[in-house]
mmCIF file of C-alpha atoms in Angstrom:
data_model
loop_
_atom_site.group_PDB
_atom_site.id
_atom_site.type_symbol
_atom_site.label_atom_id
_atom_site.label_comp_id
_atom_site.label_asym_id
_atom_site.label_seq_id
_atom_site.Cartn_x
_atom_site.Cartn_y
_atom_site.Cartn_z
ATOM 1 C CA MET K 1 -80.072 54.471 -13.172
ATOM 2 C CA ARG K 2 -78.940 57.839 -11.834
ATOM 3 C CA ASN K 3 -79.731 59.345 -8.443
ATOM 4 C CA LEU K 4 -80.318 63.072 -8.830
ATOM 5 C CA PHE K 5 -80.169 65.489 -5.889
ATOM 6 C CA MET K 6 -81.986 68.781 -6.319
ATOM 7 C CA LYS K 7 -83.068 71.807 -4.306
ATOM 8 C CA VAL K 8 -86.421 73.516 -4.620
ATOM 9 C CA THR K 9 -87.537 76.923 -3.363
ATOM 10 C CA TYR K 10 -91.252 77.592 -3.032
ATOM 11 C CA ASP K 11 -93.950 79.898 -1.771
ATOM 12 C CA GLY K 12 -96.157 77.453 0.126
ATOM 13 C CA THR K 13 -99.196 79.739 0.341
ATOM 14 C CA ASN K 14 -101.291 77.839 -2.180
ATOM 15 C CA TYR K 15 -100.213 74.297 -1.260
ATOM 16 C CA ASP K 16 -101.165 71.668 1.308
ATOM 17 C CA GLY K 17 -97.545 71.303 2.389
ATOM 18 C CA PHE K 18 -94.693 69.486 0.690
ATOM 19 C CA GLN K 19 -95.620 65.831 1.083
ATOM 20 C CA THR K 20 -98.221 64.179 -1.126
ATOM 21 C CA GLN K 21 -101.790 64.346 0.217
ATOM 22 C CA PRO K 22 -105.001 62.773 -1.104
ATOM 23 C CA GLY K 23 -106.083 66.097 -2.638
ATOM 24 C CA GLY K 24 -103.036 66.232 -4.907
ATOM 25 C CA ASN K 25 -102.231 69.873 -4.186
ATOM 26 C CA THR K 26 -98.730 69.622 -2.730
ATOM 27 C CA VAL K 27 -95.265 70.692 -3.809
ATOM 28 C CA GLN K 28 -94.244 67.044 -4.151
ATOM 29 C CA ASP K 29 -97.161 66.415 -6.508
ATOM 30 C CA LYS K 30 -96.182 69.345 -8.717
ATOM 31 C CA LEU K 31 -92.544 68.215 -8.865
ATOM 32 C CA GLU K 32 -93.453 64.622 -9.727
ATOM 33 C CA GLN K 33 -95.860 65.812 -12.410
ATOM 34 C CA ALA K 34 -93.140 68.015 -13.928
ATOM 35 C CA ILE K 35 -90.646 65.121 -13.944
ATOM 36 C CA ALA K 36 -93.223 62.830 -15.555
ATOM 37 C CA HIS K 37 -93.945 65.445 -18.205
ATOM 38 C CA LEU K 38 -90.240 65.839 -18.895
ATOM 39 C CA THR K 39 -89.074 62.206 -18.865
ATOM 40 C CA GLY K 40 -92.229 60.097 -19.081
ATOM 41 C CA GLU K 41 -91.302 58.438 -15.783
ATOM 42 C CA VAL K 42 -93.876 58.033 -13.023
ATOM 43 C CA LEU K 43 -91.828 58.107 -9.818
ATOM 44 C CA LYS K 44 -91.758 59.206 -6.202
ATOM 45 C CA ILE K 45 -89.228 61.741 -4.992
ATOM 46 C CA THR K 46 -87.593 61.601 -1.546
ATOM 47 C CA ALA K 47 -87.366 64.915 0.315
ATOM 48 C CA SER K 48 -85.307 66.047 3.306
ATOM 49 C CA GLY K 49 -88.567 66.325 5.234
ATOM 50 C CA ARG K 50 -92.085 67.652 5.046
ATOM 51 C CA THR K 51 -93.534 71.124 5.565
ATOM 52 C CA ASP K 52 -97.015 72.064 6.734
ATOM 53 C CA ALA K 53 -99.636 73.701 4.552
ATOM 54 C CA GLY K 54 -98.751 77.350 3.966
ATOM 55 C CA VAL K 55 -95.099 76.968 5.018
ATOM 56 C CA HIS K 56 -92.351 78.042 2.602
ATOM 57 C CA ALA K 57 -88.867 76.748 1.791
ATOM 58 C CA TYR K 58 -85.571 78.102 0.538
ATOM 59 C CA GLY K 59 -83.679 75.326 -1.192
ATOM 60 C CA GLN K 60 -85.399 72.217 0.200
ATOM 61 C CA PRO K 61 -83.414 69.129 -0.901
ATOM 62 C CA PHE K 62 -84.961 66.120 -2.617
ATOM 63 C CA ASN K 63 -83.674 63.219 -4.696
ATOM 64 C CA PHE K 64 -84.971 60.582 -7.074
ATOM 65 C CA GLU K 65 -83.711 57.800 -9.329
ATOM 66 C CA THR K 66 -84.130 58.229 -13.058
ATOM 67 C CA ALA K 67 -83.177 56.428 -16.235
ATOM 68 C CA SER K 68 -83.151 59.724 -18.129
ATOM 69 C CA ARG K 69 -79.856 60.841 -19.682
ATOM 70 C CA ILE K 70 -80.792 64.520 -19.692
ATOM 71 C CA PRO K 71 -77.588 66.461 -18.847
ATOM 72 C CA LEU K 72 -77.450 67.904 -15.336
ATOM 73 C CA GLU K 73 -77.185 71.482 -16.565
ATOM 74 C CA ARG K 74 -80.562 71.203 -18.311
ATOM 75 C CA TRP K 75 -82.665 69.814 -15.492
ATOM 76 C CA CYS K 76 -83.455 73.021 -13.578
ATOM 77 C CA LEU K 77 -84.571 75.018 -16.596
ATOM 78 C CA ALA K 78 -86.532 72.081 -18.012
ATOM 79 C CA LEU K 79 -88.415 71.427 -14.772
ATOM 80 C CA ASN K 80 -89.061 75.107 -14.060
ATOM 81 C CA ALA K 81 -90.678 75.444 -17.486
ATOM 82 C CA ARG K 82 -93.159 72.789 -16.338
ATOM 83 C CA LEU K 83 -93.724 74.015 -12.766
ATOM 84 C CA PRO K 84 -95.994 76.752 -11.376
ATOM 85 C CA GLU K 85 -94.279 80.117 -10.900
ATOM 86 C CA ASP K 86 -94.239 79.722 -7.113
ATOM 87 C CA ILE K 87 -92.082 76.562 -7.246
ATOM 88 C CA VAL K 88 -88.503 76.874 -8.575
ATOM 89 C CA VAL K 89 -85.810 74.192 -8.775
ATOM 90 C CA THR K 90 -82.443 75.869 -8.179
ATOM 91 C CA GLU K 91 -79.832 73.062 -8.134
ATOM 92 C CA ALA K 92 -79.253 69.630 -9.672
ATOM 93 C CA HIS K 93 -76.404 67.221 -8.878
ATOM 94 C CA GLU K 94 -75.751 63.523 -9.345
ATOM 95 C CA VAL K 95 -75.192 61.583 -6.113
ATOM 96 C CA PRO K 96 -74.516 57.922 -5.229
ATOM 97 C CA LEU K 97 -77.494 55.570 -5.562
ATOM 98 C CA SER K 98 -77.358 55.004 -1.805
ATOM 99 C CA PHE K 99 -77.981 58.686 -0.989
ATOM 100 C CA HIS K 100 -81.281 59.464 0.783
ATOM 101 C CA SER K 101 -82.229 63.127 1.279
ATOM 102 C CA ARG K 102 -83.982 62.620 4.600
ATOM 103 C CA ARG K 103 -81.757 60.013 6.242
ATOM 104 C CA ALA K 104 -78.540 61.803 5.299
ATOM 105 C CA ALA K 105 -79.634 65.220 6.640
ATOM 106 C CA LYS K 106 -77.656 66.279 9.715
ATOM 107 C CA ARG K 107 -79.122 69.676 10.578
ATOM 108 C CA LYS K 108 -82.161 71.689 9.571
ATOM 109 C CA THR K 109 -82.723 75.390 10.096
ATOM 110 C CA TYR K 110 -86.122 77.065 10.126
ATOM 111 C CA ARG K 111 -86.752 80.795 10.085
ATOM 112 C CA TYR K 112 -89.853 82.410 11.511
ATOM 113 C CA THR K 113 -90.603 86.009 10.499
ATOM 114 C CA ILE K 114 -92.649 88.525 12.464
ATOM 115 C CA ASN K 115 -93.383 91.967 11.068
ATOM 116 C CA GLY K 116 -93.296 94.180 14.166
ATOM 117 C CA ASN K 117 -94.106 97.407 12.315
ATOM 118 C CA ARG K 118 -97.330 99.321 12.853
ATOM 119 C CA PHE K 119 -98.572 98.487 9.363
ATOM 120 C CA PRO K 120 -98.220 95.259 7.376
ATOM 121 C CA ASP K 121 -96.022 95.079 4.300
ATOM 122 C CA PRO K 122 -98.302 94.236 1.355
ATOM 123 C CA PHE K 123 -95.362 92.874 -0.621
ATOM 124 C CA GLN K 124 -94.302 90.452 2.121
ATOM 125 C CA ARG K 125 -97.715 89.614 3.551
ATOM 126 C CA ARG K 126 -97.483 85.968 2.453
ATOM 127 C CA PHE K 127 -94.241 85.427 4.371
ATOM 128 C CA GLN K 128 -94.656 87.395 7.601
ATOM 129 C CA PHE K 129 -96.846 87.235 10.680
ATOM 130 C CA HIS K 130 -97.862 90.836 11.345
ATOM 131 C CA HIS K 131 -97.806 91.859 15.030
ATOM 132 C CA PRO K 132 -98.399 95.641 15.248
ATOM 133 C CA VAL K 133 -98.174 95.800 19.061
ATOM 134 C CA ALA K 134 -94.633 96.081 20.457
ATOM 135 C CA LEU K 135 -92.958 92.853 21.542
ATOM 136 C CA ASP K 136 -90.329 92.467 24.256
ATOM 137 C CA VAL K 137 -87.679 90.979 21.975
ATOM 138 C CA LYS K 138 -85.096 90.763 24.769
ATOM 139 C CA ALA K 139 -87.449 88.568 26.777
ATOM 140 C CA MET K 140 -88.100 86.409 23.710
ATOM 141 C CA GLU K 141 -84.363 85.952 23.221
ATOM 142 C CA LYS K 142 -84.042 84.834 26.843
ATOM 143 C CA GLY K 143 -86.861 82.373 26.219
ATOM 144 C CA LEU K 144 -84.892 80.744 23.410
ATOM 145 C CA VAL K 145 -81.931 79.898 25.656
ATOM 146 C CA PRO K 146 -83.475 76.941 27.575
ATOM 147 C CA LEU K 147 -84.427 75.274 24.290
ATOM 148 C CA VAL K 148 -80.834 74.778 23.142
ATOM 149 C CA GLY K 149 -79.731 71.231 23.924
ATOM 150 C CA THR K 150 -81.143 67.709 23.752
ATOM 151 C CA TYR K 151 -84.595 67.379 25.321
ATOM 152 C CA ASP K 152 -87.981 65.735 25.050
ATOM 153 C CA PHE K 153 -89.970 68.354 23.110
ATOM 154 C CA THR K 154 -93.414 66.825 23.705
ATOM 155 C CA SER K 155 -94.685 70.181 25.021
ATOM 156 C CA PHE K 156 -93.843 71.744 21.658
ATOM 157 C CA ALA K 157 -95.190 68.955 19.448
ATOM 158 C CA SER K 158 -98.596 68.593 17.860
ATOM 159 C CA ARG K 159 -100.958 66.299 19.743
ATOM 160 C CA LYS K 160 -101.288 64.450 16.424
ATOM 161 C CA SER K 161 -97.582 63.571 16.369
ATOM 162 C CA THR K 162 -97.016 59.876 15.636
ATOM 163 C CA LYS K 163 -93.279 59.827 16.374
ATOM 164 C CA THR K 164 -92.191 57.157 18.848
ATOM 165 C CA SER K 165 -89.693 59.562 20.416
ATOM 166 C CA HIS K 166 -89.995 63.323 20.899
ATOM 167 C CA VAL K 167 -86.354 63.759 21.844
ATOM 168 C CA ARG K 168 -84.625 66.241 19.561
ATOM 169 C CA THR K 169 -81.483 68.382 19.701
ATOM 170 C CA ILE K 170 -81.533 72.137 19.134
ATOM 171 C CA TYR K 171 -78.024 73.314 18.264
ATOM 172 C CA LYS K 172 -78.651 77.016 17.869
ATOM 173 C CA ALA K 173 -81.500 79.523 18.283
ATOM 174 C CA TYR K 174 -81.254 83.272 17.834
ATOM 175 C CA MET K 175 -83.083 86.365 16.613
ATOM 176 C CA GLU K 176 -82.182 89.122 14.149
ATOM 177 C CA ILE K 177 -84.043 92.382 13.517
ATOM 178 C CA ASP K 178 -84.185 94.129 10.158
ATOM 179 C CA ARG K 179 -85.151 97.783 10.667
ATOM 180 C CA SER K 180 -84.729 98.844 7.057
ATOM 181 C CA MET K 181 -88.487 99.241 6.562
ATOM 182 C CA CYS K 182 -89.152 101.158 9.794
ATOM 183 C CA ARG K 183 -90.711 104.592 9.310
ATOM 184 C CA PRO K 184 -88.764 107.526 10.798
ATOM 185 C CA ASP K 185 -90.011 108.726 14.190
ATOM 186 C CA SER K 186 -92.425 105.805 14.506
ATOM 187 C CA SER K 187 -92.998 102.941 16.917
ATOM 188 C CA ASP K 188 -92.057 100.415 14.239
ATOM 189 C CA GLN K 189 -89.978 97.514 15.626
ATOM 190 C CA GLY K 190 -88.819 96.166 12.293
ATOM 191 C CA VAL K 191 -88.946 92.658 10.886
ATOM 192 C CA ILE K 192 -87.981 90.090 13.521
ATOM 193 C CA HIS K 193 -86.436 86.859 12.237
ATOM 194 C CA THR K 194 -85.990 83.857 14.543
ATOM 195 C CA TYR K 195 -83.619 81.099 13.381
ATOM 196 C CA ILE K 196 -83.734 77.641 14.976
ATOM 197 C CA THR K 197 -81.271 74.908 13.947
ATOM 198 C CA GLY K 198 -81.777 71.332 15.093
ATOM 199 C CA SER K 199 -81.197 67.677 14.361
ATOM 200 C CA GLY K 200 -84.811 67.401 13.322
ATOM 201 C CA PHE K 201 -88.218 68.800 14.189
ATOM 202 C CA LEU K 202 -91.561 67.410 15.284
ATOM 203 C CA GLN K 203 -94.875 68.313 13.684
ATOM 204 C CA HIS K 204 -95.645 72.001 14.396
ATOM 205 C CA MET K 205 -92.632 72.188 16.746
ATOM 206 C CA VAL K 206 -91.192 75.493 15.514
ATOM 207 C CA ARG K 207 -94.631 77.075 15.223
ATOM 208 C CA ILE K 208 -95.543 76.090 18.798
ATOM 209 C CA ILE K 209 -92.207 77.409 20.053
ATOM 210 C CA MET K 210 -92.915 80.680 18.252
ATOM 211 C CA GLY K 211 -96.500 80.896 19.494
ATOM 212 C CA THR K 212 -95.171 80.503 23.033
ATOM 213 C CA LEU K 213 -92.374 83.040 22.501
ATOM 214 C CA ILE K 214 -94.849 85.560 21.119
ATOM 215 C CA GLN K 215 -96.759 85.246 24.391
ATOM 216 C CA VAL K 216 -93.464 85.949 26.188
ATOM 217 C CA GLY K 217 -92.991 89.025 23.999
ATOM 218 C CA GLU K 218 -96.515 90.180 24.848
ATOM 219 C CA GLY K 219 -95.803 89.853 28.569
ATOM 220 C CA LYS K 220 -98.284 87.005 29.046
ATOM 221 C CA ARG K 221 -95.504 84.648 30.153
ATOM 222 C CA GLY K 222 -92.043 85.203 31.570
ATOM 223 C CA PRO K 223 -89.013 83.871 29.687
ATOM 224 C CA GLU K 224 -88.156 81.756 32.735
ATOM 225 C CA THR K 225 -91.321 79.685 32.152
ATOM 226 C CA ILE K 226 -89.941 78.143 28.944
ATOM 227 C CA ALA K 227 -87.761 75.675 30.901
ATOM 228 C CA ASP K 228 -90.796 74.625 32.957
ATOM 229 C CA ILE K 229 -92.903 74.182 29.813
ATOM 230 C CA LEU K 230 -90.188 72.012 28.280
ATOM 231 C CA ALA K 231 -89.910 69.872 31.426
ATOM 232 C CA ALA K 232 -93.697 69.380 31.614
ATOM 233 C CA CYS K 233 -93.771 67.216 28.443
ATOM 234 C CA ASP K 234 -97.355 68.350 28.000
ATOM 235 C CA ARG K 235 -98.670 70.181 24.929
ATOM 236 C CA ALA K 236 -101.201 71.994 27.117
ATOM 237 C CA ALA K 237 -98.353 73.744 28.960
ATOM 238 C CA ALA K 238 -97.165 75.612 25.856
ATOM 239 C CA GLY K 239 -98.709 78.451 23.886
ATOM 240 C CA PRO K 240 -100.690 78.409 20.633
ATOM 241 C CA THR K 241 -99.381 77.278 17.255
ATOM 242 C CA ALA K 242 -98.146 80.339 15.364
ATOM 243 C CA VAL K 243 -99.571 80.933 11.883
ATOM 244 C CA ALA K 244 -97.921 78.940 9.109
ATOM 245 C CA LYS K 245 -97.110 81.760 6.710
ATOM 246 C CA GLY K 246 -94.337 83.167 8.909
ATOM 247 C CA LEU K 247 -92.359 79.918 8.753
ATOM 248 C CA ALA K 248 -89.831 78.853 6.143
ATOM 249 C CA LEU K 249 -87.424 75.953 5.895
ATOM 250 C CA TRP K 250 -84.232 77.982 5.653
ATOM 251 C CA ASP K 251 -81.415 75.447 5.256
ATOM 252 C CA VAL K 252 -80.639 71.726 5.347
ATOM 253 C CA SER K 253 -77.064 70.651 6.023
ATOM 254 C CA TYR K 254 -75.516 67.285 5.212
ATOM 255 C CA ARG K 255 -72.290 68.002 7.073
ATOM 256 C CA ASP K 256 -71.487 66.391 10.429
ATOM 257 C CA SER K 257 -70.543 69.758 11.903
ATOM 258 C CA GLN K 258 -71.603 73.327 11.234
ATOM 259 C CA GLU K 259 -70.187 76.644 12.369
#
């Protein structure tokens, strides 16, 4: 048997998330069907984690054991020929049989994208939350600061969370603005990307953080309230869950440290 480690990039718009669901319309289902078509093996893949319906990913890791002797260099092209166009396998490596994509992951980074321009971008509409009214980005950046560290993130977790502990560590959180699509002499703010890197994330955690930060940007909350929301350990204290399409799994690191 071989243990193969791969990365998959996908547009999650048309899927019910990554992990298998009863309806059979998930990224995992499509990958397992492609592997079965290629090798004849009916198997379950192990991913670095799950994503919600409508959320995207850039290079999400997964692994699986196979008896197939297909050379590594052929796997990506062979699977992509059997996958929908919005799911693309980009890497394939052989790893020790003991390797587990989820347990071995050290850090995960999510990116949330807000289009702050007056008009939406029709070419990026699947991947951006459009907010045509100006946001106070400086206040939003201040709101990110109290989240960095090790805390109980119950306030920013779905009420449906089944995790026994809501303690997580956020290593880094910052924002970048791309103004390349701003119209001259306009009120366009540009495309606002928020990156959050942590040891792991609870269900809806990044989206609830972003929904709360958007309220800060709108002036409905002050950035100083984020620390109080965190300390409350109460989902009702935080803001709404931001729409899924603005969120993407950006990176998964298997290193013990990261610059």
